[in-house]
Short mmCIF file of C-alpha atoms in Angstrom, two decimals:
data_model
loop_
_atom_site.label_atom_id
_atom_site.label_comp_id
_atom_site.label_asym_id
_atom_site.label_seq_id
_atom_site.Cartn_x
_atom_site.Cartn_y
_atom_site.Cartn_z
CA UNK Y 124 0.00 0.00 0.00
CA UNK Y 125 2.81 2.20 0.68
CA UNK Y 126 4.51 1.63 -2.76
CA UNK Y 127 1.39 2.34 -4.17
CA UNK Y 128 0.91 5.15 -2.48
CA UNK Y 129 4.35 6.99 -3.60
CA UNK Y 130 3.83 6.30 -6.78
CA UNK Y 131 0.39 7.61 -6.74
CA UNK Y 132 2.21 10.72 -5.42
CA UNK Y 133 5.19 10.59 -7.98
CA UNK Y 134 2.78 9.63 -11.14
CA UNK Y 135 0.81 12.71 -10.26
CA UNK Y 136 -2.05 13.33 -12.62
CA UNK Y 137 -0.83 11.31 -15.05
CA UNK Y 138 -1.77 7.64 -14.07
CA UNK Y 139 -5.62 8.83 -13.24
CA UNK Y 140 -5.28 10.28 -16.97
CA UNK Y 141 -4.69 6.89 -18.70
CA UNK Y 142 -6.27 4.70 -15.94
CA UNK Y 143 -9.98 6.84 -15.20
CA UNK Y 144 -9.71 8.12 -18.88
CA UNK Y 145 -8.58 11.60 -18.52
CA UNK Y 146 -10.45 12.97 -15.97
CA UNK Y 147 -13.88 12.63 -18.02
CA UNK Y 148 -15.38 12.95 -21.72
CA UNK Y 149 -15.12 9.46 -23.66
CA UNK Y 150 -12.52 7.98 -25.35
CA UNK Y 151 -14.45 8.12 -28.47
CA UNK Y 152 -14.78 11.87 -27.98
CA UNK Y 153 -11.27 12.78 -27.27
CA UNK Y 154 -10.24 10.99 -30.34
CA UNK Y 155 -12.61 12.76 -32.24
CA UNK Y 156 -11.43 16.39 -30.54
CA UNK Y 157 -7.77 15.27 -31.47
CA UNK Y 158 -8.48 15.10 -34.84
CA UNK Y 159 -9.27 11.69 -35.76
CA UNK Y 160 -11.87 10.31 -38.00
CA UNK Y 161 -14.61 8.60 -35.58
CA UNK Y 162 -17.94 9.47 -36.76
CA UNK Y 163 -20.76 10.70 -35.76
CA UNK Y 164 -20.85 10.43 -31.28
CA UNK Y 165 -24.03 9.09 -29.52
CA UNK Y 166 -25.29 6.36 -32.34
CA UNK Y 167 -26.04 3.15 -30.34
CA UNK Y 168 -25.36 -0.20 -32.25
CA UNK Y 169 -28.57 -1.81 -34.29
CA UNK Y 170 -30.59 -4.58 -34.58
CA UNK Y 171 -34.00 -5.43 -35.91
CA UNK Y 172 -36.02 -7.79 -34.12
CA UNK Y 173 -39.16 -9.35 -35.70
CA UNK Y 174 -42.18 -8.45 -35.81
CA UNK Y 175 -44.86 -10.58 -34.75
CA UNK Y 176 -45.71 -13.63 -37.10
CA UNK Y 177 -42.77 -12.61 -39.56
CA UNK Y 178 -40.06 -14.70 -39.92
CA UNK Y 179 -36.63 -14.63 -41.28
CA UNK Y 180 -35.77 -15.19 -44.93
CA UNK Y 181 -31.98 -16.11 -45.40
CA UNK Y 182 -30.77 -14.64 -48.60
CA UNK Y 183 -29.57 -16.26 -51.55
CA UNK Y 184 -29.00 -17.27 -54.92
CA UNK Y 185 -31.24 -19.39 -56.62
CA UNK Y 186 -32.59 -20.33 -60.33
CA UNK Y 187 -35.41 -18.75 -60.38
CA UNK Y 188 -38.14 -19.38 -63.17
CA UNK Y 189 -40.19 -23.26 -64.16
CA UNK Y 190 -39.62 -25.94 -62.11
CA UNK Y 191 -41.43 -28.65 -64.21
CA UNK Y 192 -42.65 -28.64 -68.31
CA UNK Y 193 -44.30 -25.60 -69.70
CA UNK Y 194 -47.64 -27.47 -69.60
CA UNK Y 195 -49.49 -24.00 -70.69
CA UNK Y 196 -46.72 -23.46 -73.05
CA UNK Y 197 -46.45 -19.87 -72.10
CA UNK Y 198 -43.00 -19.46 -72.37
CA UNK Y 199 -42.78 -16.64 -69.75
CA UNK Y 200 -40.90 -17.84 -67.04
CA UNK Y 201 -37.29 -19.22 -68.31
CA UNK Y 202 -35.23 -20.10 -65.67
CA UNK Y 203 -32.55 -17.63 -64.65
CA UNK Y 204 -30.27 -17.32 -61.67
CA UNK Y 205 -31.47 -14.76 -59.25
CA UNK Y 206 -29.55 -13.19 -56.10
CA UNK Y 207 -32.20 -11.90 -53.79
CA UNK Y 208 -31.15 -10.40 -50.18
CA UNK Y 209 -32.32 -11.58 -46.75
CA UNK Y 210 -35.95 -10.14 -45.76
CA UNK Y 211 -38.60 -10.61 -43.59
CA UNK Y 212 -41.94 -12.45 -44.37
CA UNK Y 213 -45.55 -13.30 -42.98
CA UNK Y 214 -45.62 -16.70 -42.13
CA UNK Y 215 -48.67 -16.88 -42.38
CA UNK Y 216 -51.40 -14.64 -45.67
CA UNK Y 217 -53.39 -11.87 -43.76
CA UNK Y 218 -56.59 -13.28 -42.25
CA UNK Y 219 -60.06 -11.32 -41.75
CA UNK Y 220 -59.57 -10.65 -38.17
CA UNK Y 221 -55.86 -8.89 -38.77
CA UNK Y 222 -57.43 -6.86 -41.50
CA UNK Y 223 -60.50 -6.09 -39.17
CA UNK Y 224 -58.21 -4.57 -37.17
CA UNK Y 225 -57.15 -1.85 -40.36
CA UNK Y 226 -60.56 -1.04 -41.10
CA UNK Y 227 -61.59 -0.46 -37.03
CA UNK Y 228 -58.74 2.18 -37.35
CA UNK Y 229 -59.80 4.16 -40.44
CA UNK Y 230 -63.57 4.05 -38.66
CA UNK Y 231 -62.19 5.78 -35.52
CA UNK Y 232 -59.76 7.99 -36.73
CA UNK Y 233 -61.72 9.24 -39.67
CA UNK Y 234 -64.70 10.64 -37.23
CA UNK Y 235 -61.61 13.41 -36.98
CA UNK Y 236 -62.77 16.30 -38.90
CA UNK Y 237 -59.27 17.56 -39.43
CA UNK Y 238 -58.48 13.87 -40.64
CA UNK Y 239 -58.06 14.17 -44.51
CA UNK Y 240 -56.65 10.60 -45.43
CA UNK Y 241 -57.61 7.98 -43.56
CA UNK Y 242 -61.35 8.65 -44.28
CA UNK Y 243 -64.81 7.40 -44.62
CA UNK Y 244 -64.26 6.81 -48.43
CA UNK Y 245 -61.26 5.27 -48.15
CA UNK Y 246 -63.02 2.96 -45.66
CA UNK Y 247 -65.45 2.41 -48.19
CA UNK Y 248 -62.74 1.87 -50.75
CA UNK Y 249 -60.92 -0.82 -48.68
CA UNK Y 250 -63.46 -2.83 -47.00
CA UNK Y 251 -63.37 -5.94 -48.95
CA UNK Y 252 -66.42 -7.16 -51.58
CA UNK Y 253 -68.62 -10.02 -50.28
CA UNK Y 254 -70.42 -10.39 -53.50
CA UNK Y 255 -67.04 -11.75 -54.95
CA UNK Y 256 -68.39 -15.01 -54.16
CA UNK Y 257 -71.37 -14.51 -56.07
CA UNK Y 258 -69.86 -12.87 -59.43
CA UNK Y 259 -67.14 -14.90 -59.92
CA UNK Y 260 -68.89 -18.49 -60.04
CA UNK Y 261 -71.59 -18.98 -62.43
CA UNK Y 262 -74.99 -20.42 -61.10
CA UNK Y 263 -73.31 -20.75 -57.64
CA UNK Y 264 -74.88 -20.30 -54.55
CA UNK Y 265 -72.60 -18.52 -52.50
CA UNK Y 266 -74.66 -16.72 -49.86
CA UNK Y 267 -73.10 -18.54 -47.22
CA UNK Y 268 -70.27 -17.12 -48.08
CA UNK Y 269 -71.51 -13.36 -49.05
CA UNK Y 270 -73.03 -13.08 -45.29
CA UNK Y 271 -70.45 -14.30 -43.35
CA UNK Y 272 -66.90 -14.97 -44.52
CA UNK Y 273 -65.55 -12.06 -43.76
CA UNK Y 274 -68.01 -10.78 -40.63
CA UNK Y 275 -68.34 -13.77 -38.48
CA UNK Y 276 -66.12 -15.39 -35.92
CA UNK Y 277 -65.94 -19.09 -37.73
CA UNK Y 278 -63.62 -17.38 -40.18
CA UNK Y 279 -61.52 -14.93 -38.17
CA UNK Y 280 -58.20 -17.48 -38.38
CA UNK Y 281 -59.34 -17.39 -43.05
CA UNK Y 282 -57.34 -15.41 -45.01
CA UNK Y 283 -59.04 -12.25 -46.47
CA UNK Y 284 -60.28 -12.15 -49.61
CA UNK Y 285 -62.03 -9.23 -52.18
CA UNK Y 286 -59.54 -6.74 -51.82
CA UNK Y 287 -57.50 -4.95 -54.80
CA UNK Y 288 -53.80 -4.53 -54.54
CA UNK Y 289 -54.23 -1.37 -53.98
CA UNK Y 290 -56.22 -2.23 -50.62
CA UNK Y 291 -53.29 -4.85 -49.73
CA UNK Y 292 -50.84 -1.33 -50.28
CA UNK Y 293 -52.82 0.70 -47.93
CA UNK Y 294 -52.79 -2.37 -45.37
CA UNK Y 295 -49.33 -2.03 -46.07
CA UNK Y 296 -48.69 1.44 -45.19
CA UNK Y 297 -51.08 1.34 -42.00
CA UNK Y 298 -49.39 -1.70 -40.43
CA UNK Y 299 -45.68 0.25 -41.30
CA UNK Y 300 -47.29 3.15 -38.65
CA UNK Y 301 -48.75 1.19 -36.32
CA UNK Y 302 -45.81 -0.57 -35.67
CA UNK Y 303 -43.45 2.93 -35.50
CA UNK Y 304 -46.21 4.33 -33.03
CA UNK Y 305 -46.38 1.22 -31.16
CA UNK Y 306 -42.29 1.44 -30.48
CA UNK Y 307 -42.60 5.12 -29.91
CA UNK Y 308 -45.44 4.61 -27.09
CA UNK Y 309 -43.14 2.02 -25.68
CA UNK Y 310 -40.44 4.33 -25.06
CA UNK Y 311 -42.80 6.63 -23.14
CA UNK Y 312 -43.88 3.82 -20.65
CA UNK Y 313 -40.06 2.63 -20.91
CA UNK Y 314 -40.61 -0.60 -21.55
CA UNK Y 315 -39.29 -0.70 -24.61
CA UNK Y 316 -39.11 -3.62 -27.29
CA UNK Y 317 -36.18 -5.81 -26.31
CA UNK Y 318 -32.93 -3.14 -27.35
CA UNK Y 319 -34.50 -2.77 -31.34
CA UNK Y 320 -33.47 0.75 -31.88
CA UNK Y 321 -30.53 3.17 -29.98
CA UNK Y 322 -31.11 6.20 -29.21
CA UNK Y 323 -34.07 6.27 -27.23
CA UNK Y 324 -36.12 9.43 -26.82
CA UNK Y 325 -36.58 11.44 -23.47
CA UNK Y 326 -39.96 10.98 -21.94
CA UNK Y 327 -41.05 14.36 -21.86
CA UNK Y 328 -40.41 14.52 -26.12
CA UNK Y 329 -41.95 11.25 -26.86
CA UNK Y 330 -44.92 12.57 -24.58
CA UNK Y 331 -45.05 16.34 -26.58
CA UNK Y 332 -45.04 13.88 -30.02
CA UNK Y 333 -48.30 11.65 -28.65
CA UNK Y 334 -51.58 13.84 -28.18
CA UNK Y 335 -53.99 12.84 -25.47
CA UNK Y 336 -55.50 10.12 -27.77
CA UNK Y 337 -52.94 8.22 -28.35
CA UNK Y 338 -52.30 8.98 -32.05
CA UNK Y 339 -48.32 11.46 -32.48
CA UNK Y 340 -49.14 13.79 -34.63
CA UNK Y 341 -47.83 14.99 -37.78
CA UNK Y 342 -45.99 18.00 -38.71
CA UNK Y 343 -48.41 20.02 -40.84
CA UNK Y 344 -48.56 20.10 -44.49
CA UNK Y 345 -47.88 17.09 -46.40
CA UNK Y 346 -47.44 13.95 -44.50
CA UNK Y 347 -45.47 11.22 -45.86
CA UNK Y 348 -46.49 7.98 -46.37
CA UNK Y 349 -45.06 4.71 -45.86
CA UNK Y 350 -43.17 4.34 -49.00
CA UNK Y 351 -42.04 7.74 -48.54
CA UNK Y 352 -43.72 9.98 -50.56
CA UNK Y 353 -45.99 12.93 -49.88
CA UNK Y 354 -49.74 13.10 -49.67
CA UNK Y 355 -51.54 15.78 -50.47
CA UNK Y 356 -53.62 15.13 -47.84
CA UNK Y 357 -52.96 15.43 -43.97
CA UNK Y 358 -53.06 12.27 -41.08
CA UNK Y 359 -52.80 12.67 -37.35
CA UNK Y 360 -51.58 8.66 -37.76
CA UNK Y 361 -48.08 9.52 -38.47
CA UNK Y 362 -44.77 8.17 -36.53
CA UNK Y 363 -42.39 11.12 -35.40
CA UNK Y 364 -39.63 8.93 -35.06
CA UNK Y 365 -36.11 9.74 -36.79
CA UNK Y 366 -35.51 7.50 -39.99
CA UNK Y 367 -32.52 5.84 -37.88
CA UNK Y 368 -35.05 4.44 -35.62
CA UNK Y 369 -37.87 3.16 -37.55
CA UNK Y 370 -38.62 -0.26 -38.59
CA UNK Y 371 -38.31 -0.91 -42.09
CA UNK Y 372 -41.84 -0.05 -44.30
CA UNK Y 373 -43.75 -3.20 -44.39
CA UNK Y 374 -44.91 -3.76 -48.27
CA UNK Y 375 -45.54 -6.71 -50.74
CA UNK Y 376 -43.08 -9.02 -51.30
CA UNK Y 377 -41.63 -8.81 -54.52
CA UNK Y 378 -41.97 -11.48 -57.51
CA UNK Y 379 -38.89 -12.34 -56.82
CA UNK Y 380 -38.84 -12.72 -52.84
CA UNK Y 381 -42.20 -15.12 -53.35
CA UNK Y 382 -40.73 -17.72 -55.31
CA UNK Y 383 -37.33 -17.72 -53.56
CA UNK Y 384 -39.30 -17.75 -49.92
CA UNK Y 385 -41.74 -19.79 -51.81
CA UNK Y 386 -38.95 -22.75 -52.73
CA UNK Y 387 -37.88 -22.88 -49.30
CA UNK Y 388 -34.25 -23.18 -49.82
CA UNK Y 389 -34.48 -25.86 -51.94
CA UNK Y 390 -33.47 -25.67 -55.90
CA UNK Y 391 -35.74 -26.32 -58.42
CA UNK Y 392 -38.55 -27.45 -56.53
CA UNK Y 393 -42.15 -28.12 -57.98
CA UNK Y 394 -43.79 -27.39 -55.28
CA UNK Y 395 -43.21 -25.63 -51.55
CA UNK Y 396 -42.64 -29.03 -49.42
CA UNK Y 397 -40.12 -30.00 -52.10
CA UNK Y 398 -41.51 -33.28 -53.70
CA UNK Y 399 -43.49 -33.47 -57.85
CA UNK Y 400 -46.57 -34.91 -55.66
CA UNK Y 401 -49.48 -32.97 -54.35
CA UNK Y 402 -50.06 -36.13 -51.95
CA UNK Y 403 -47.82 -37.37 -48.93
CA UNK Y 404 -47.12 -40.94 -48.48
CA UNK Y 405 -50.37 -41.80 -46.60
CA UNK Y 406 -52.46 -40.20 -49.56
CA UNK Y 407 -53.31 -36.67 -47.89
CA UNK Y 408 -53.11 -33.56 -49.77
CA UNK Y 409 -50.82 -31.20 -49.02
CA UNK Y 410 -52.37 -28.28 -50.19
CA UNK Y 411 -55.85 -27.04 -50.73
CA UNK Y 412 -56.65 -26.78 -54.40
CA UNK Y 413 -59.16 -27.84 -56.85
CA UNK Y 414 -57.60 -31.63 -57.25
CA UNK Y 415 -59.94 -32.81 -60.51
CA UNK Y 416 -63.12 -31.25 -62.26
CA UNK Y 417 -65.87 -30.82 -59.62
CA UNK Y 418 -63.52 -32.23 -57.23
CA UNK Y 419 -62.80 -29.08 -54.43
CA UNK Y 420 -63.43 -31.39 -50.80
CA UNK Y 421 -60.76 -33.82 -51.31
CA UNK Y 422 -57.99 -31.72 -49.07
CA UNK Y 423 -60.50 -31.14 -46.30
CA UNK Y 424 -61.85 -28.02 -47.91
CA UNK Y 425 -64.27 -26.87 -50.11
CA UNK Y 426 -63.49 -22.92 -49.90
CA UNK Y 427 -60.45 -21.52 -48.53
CA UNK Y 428 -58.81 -22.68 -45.20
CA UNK Y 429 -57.50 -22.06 -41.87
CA UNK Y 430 -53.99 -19.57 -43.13
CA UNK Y 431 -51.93 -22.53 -40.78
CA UNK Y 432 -53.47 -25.01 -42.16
CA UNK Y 433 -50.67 -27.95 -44.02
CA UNK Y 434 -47.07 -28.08 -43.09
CA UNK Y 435 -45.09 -24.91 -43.81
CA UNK Y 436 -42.26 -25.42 -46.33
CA UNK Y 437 -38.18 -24.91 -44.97
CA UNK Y 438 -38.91 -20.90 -44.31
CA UNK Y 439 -41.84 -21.94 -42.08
CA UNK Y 440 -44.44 -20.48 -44.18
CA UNK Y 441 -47.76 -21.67 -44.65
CA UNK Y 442 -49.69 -22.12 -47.64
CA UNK Y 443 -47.67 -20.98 -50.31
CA UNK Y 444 -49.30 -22.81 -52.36
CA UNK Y 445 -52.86 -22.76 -52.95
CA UNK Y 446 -55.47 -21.50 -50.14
CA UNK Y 447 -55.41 -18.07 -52.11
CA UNK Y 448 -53.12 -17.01 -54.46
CA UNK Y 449 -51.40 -14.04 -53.21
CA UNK Y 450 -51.13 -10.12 -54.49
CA UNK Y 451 -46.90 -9.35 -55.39
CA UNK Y 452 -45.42 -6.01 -55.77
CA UNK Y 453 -44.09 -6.40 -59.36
CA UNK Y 454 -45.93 -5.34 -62.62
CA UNK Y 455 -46.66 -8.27 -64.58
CA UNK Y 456 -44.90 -8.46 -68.12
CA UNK Y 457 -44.49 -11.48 -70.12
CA UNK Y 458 -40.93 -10.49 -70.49
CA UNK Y 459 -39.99 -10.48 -67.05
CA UNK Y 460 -36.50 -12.57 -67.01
CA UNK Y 461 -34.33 -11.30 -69.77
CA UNK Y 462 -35.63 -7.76 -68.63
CA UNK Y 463 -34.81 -7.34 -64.79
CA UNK Y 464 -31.54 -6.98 -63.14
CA UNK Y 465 -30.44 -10.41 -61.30
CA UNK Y 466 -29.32 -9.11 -58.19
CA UNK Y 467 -33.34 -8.56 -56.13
CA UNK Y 468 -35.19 -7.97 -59.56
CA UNK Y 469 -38.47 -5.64 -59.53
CA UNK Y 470 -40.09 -4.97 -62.70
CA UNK Y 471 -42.39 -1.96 -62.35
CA UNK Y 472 -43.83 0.03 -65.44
CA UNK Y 473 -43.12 3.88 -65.79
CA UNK Y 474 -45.79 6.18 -66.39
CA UNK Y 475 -44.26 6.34 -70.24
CA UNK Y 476 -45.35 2.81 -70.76
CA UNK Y 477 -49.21 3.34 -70.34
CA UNK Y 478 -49.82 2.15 -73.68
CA UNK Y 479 -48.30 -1.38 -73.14
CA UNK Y 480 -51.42 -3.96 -72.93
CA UNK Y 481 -50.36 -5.55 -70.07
CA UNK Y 482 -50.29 -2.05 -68.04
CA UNK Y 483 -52.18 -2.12 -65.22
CA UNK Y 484 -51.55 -6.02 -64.30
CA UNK Y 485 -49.83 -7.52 -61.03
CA UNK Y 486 -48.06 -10.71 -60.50
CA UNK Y 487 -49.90 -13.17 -58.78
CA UNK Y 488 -48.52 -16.46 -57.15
CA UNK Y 489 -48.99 -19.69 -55.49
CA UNK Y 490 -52.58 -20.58 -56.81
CA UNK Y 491 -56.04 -20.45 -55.08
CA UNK Y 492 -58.39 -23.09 -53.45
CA UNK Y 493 -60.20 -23.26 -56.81
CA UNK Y 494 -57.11 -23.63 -58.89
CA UNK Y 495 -55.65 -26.51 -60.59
CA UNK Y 496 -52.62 -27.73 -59.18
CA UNK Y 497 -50.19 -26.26 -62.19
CA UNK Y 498 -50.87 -22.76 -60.21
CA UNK Y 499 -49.59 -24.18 -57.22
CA UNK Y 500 -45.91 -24.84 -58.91
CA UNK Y 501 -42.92 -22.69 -57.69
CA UNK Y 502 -42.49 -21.86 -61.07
CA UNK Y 503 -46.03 -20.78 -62.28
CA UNK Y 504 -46.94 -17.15 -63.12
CA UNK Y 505 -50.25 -15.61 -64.02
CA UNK Y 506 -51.58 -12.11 -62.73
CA UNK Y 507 -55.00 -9.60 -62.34
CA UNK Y 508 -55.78 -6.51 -62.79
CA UNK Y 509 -54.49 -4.43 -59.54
CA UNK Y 510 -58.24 -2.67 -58.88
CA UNK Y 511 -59.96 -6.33 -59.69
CA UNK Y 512 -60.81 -7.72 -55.73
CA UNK Y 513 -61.36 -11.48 -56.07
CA UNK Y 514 -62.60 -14.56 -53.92
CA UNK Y 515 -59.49 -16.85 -54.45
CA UNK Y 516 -56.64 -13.49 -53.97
CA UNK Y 517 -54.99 -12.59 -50.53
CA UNK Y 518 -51.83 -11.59 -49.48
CA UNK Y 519 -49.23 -11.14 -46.70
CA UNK Y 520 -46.33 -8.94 -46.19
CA UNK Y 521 -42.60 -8.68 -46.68
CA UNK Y 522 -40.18 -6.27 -44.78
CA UNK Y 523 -37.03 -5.72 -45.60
CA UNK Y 524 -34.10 -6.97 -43.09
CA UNK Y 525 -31.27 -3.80 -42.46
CA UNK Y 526 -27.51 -4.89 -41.58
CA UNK Y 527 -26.25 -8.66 -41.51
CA UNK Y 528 -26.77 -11.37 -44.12
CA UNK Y 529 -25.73 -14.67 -44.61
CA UNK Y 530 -25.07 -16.89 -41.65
CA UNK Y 531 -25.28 -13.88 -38.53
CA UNK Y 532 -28.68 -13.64 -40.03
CA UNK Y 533 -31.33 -13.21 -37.16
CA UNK Y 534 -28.49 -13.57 -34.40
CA UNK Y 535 -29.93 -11.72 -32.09
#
């Protein structure tokens, strides 16, 4: 103790300097104030956690494109090798109940007078079409159907049906703010959502960005959307949280994404679970489809199903094939391979290309409940009309994954 206490006395300042770290500031800062290149001070470290009923979608390289002859001999898928990044994905297509919840929002926020987006029309607009199960079959008594499939309780757990893309793109953009608000009301109460962002806000300023309802409110003027453009409208249902702390928008997966999530892993795969049979060994289905003319009972099912219903493929996602077929970001061209880039392709027509007939058309995958089972095939594409709703046409949503790939993917 002695010893140490001379040299304690003999040191002087110094030691405290190199041992306490120079009598206060970090080392990160005196670096910086010395001159050297650190950045900017006070980002914390990131990492996304997912959301509820996502999961994780490795990226890869695969050959995207048929799987199996061109029995339609369309000639519009040639197989191609296709890099797509890692992503996030429903497990599961959007069921009535979870799109419930989107329309109960756009009823209680647009009572708002100053609300001038999410509104009674666009309510109207969204709210999917019953009487898809009457116009689309002919002579076909779908009443059943009309009064309750999307209403009652028996089918809360169904996937939604009669809805446009452009309805599955406003689901899109509402789910993106919920989820921003959500984490921003979390850091008032300070619980928090398991270290997903740095930076956390003060109390008082995430309290002055929340009004007493519950809903932050946007600057005025324009407010931006999910996909980050402006509206010409304004929203009281708008996140306030810095870009470096937001979740990534939730959206459509692409083309792409569906058929590389859709394969599982796996290369060249007919269908999802990997074998050229639509029946396991013991003679069950493993998807619900239309298996022969007339035939629509024989996988347990006569309409749609339960969204967990089967076995989910490698990815652990169900019913990517048949059930419904499911909405995709791209624009649908005949074209599609030889024209996109091969590193996470999206073909999307400019305003310029109006004039081309297939303008107006969205990719649709996996194959529907009343579908043969050539649209259940990895490799099959067809499409619709993005402002068509339809009985056998859902969705689910993508997100994309910021920071590691490959084998740290989903670490944390």
């Amino acid at each position: 103790m002695a010893a140490l206490a001379l040299l304690m006395f003999t040191a002087g300042c110094s030691m405290f300097q190199g041992f306490l770290g120079g009598g206060g500031g970090s080392k990160e800062q005196k670096l910086n104030d010395s001159g050297q290149l650190m950045g900017v001070p006070d980002r914390e470290g990131w990492y996304q956690e997912t959301p509820f009923g996502m999961v994780q979608i490795p990226g890869g390289t695969f050959f995207m494109g048929q799987a199996d002859e061109d029995v339609a001999a369309s000639q519009i898928n040639f197989n191609r090798q296709i890099t797509v990044s890692s992503f996030l994905m429903d497990s599961e297509e959007i069921t009535n109940n979870e799109y419930r919840q989107f329309l109960a929002f756009i009823d209680t926020i647009s009572q708002d007078p100053n609300e001038g987006y999410w509104t009674a029309q666009m309510l109207q607009d969204v709210t999917p079409n019953p009487e898809v199960w009457n116009e689309e079959f002919t002579y076909h008594m779908g009443d059943k159907m009309v009064q309750y499939y999307f209403s009652h309780s028996a089918f809360d757990d169904y996937p939604v049906v009669g809805i446009s893309w452009e309805s599955a793109e406003k689901f899109a953009e509402w789910r993106t703010e919920h989820l921003n608000i959500g984490y921003e009301k979390s850091q008032v109460s300070g619980g928090g959502l398991g270290g997903l962002f740095g930076g956390k806000k003060n109390k008082q300023q995430a309290q002055d960005d929340i009004d007493p309802l519950g809903a932050p409110i946007g600057a005025p003027g324009a407010a931006g959307n999910a996909q980050g453009q402006g509206n010409a409208q304004n929203t009281t249902f708008k996140s306030t949280l810095a870009v470096e702390k937001r979740f990534p928008n939730f959206r459509l997966p692409t083309e792409a994404e569906w058929e590389y999530a859709a394969r599982g892993g796996r290369e060249i795969i007919k269908y999802p679970w990997g074998g050229p049979y639509t029946r396991n060994r013991n003679g069950c289905f493993l998807a619900n489809f239309k298996p022969g003319r007339g035939n629509y009972d024989d996988d347990g099912y006569p309409y749609t199903a339960p969204v967990n219903s089967f076995l989910p493929n490698n990815f652990n996602l169900y019913n990517m094939a048949g059930n419904v077929a499911e909405w995709c970001r791209d624009d649908y061209s005949p074209v599609y391979n030889p024209l996109v880039w091969d590193l996470n392709p999206l073909f999307l027509y400019s305003d310029a290309e109006s004039q081309s007939p297939h303008y107006g058309k969205k990719v649709v995958r996996g194959g529907a409940w009343n579908d043969i089972a050539h649209y259940l095939e990895t490799g099959t594409r067809t499409y619709e009309y993005k402002e068509v709703a339809s009985a056998s046409i859902g969705f689910r949503c993508a997100m994309d994954y910021l920071g590691r790939a490959g084998d740290d993917f989903g670490a944390n």
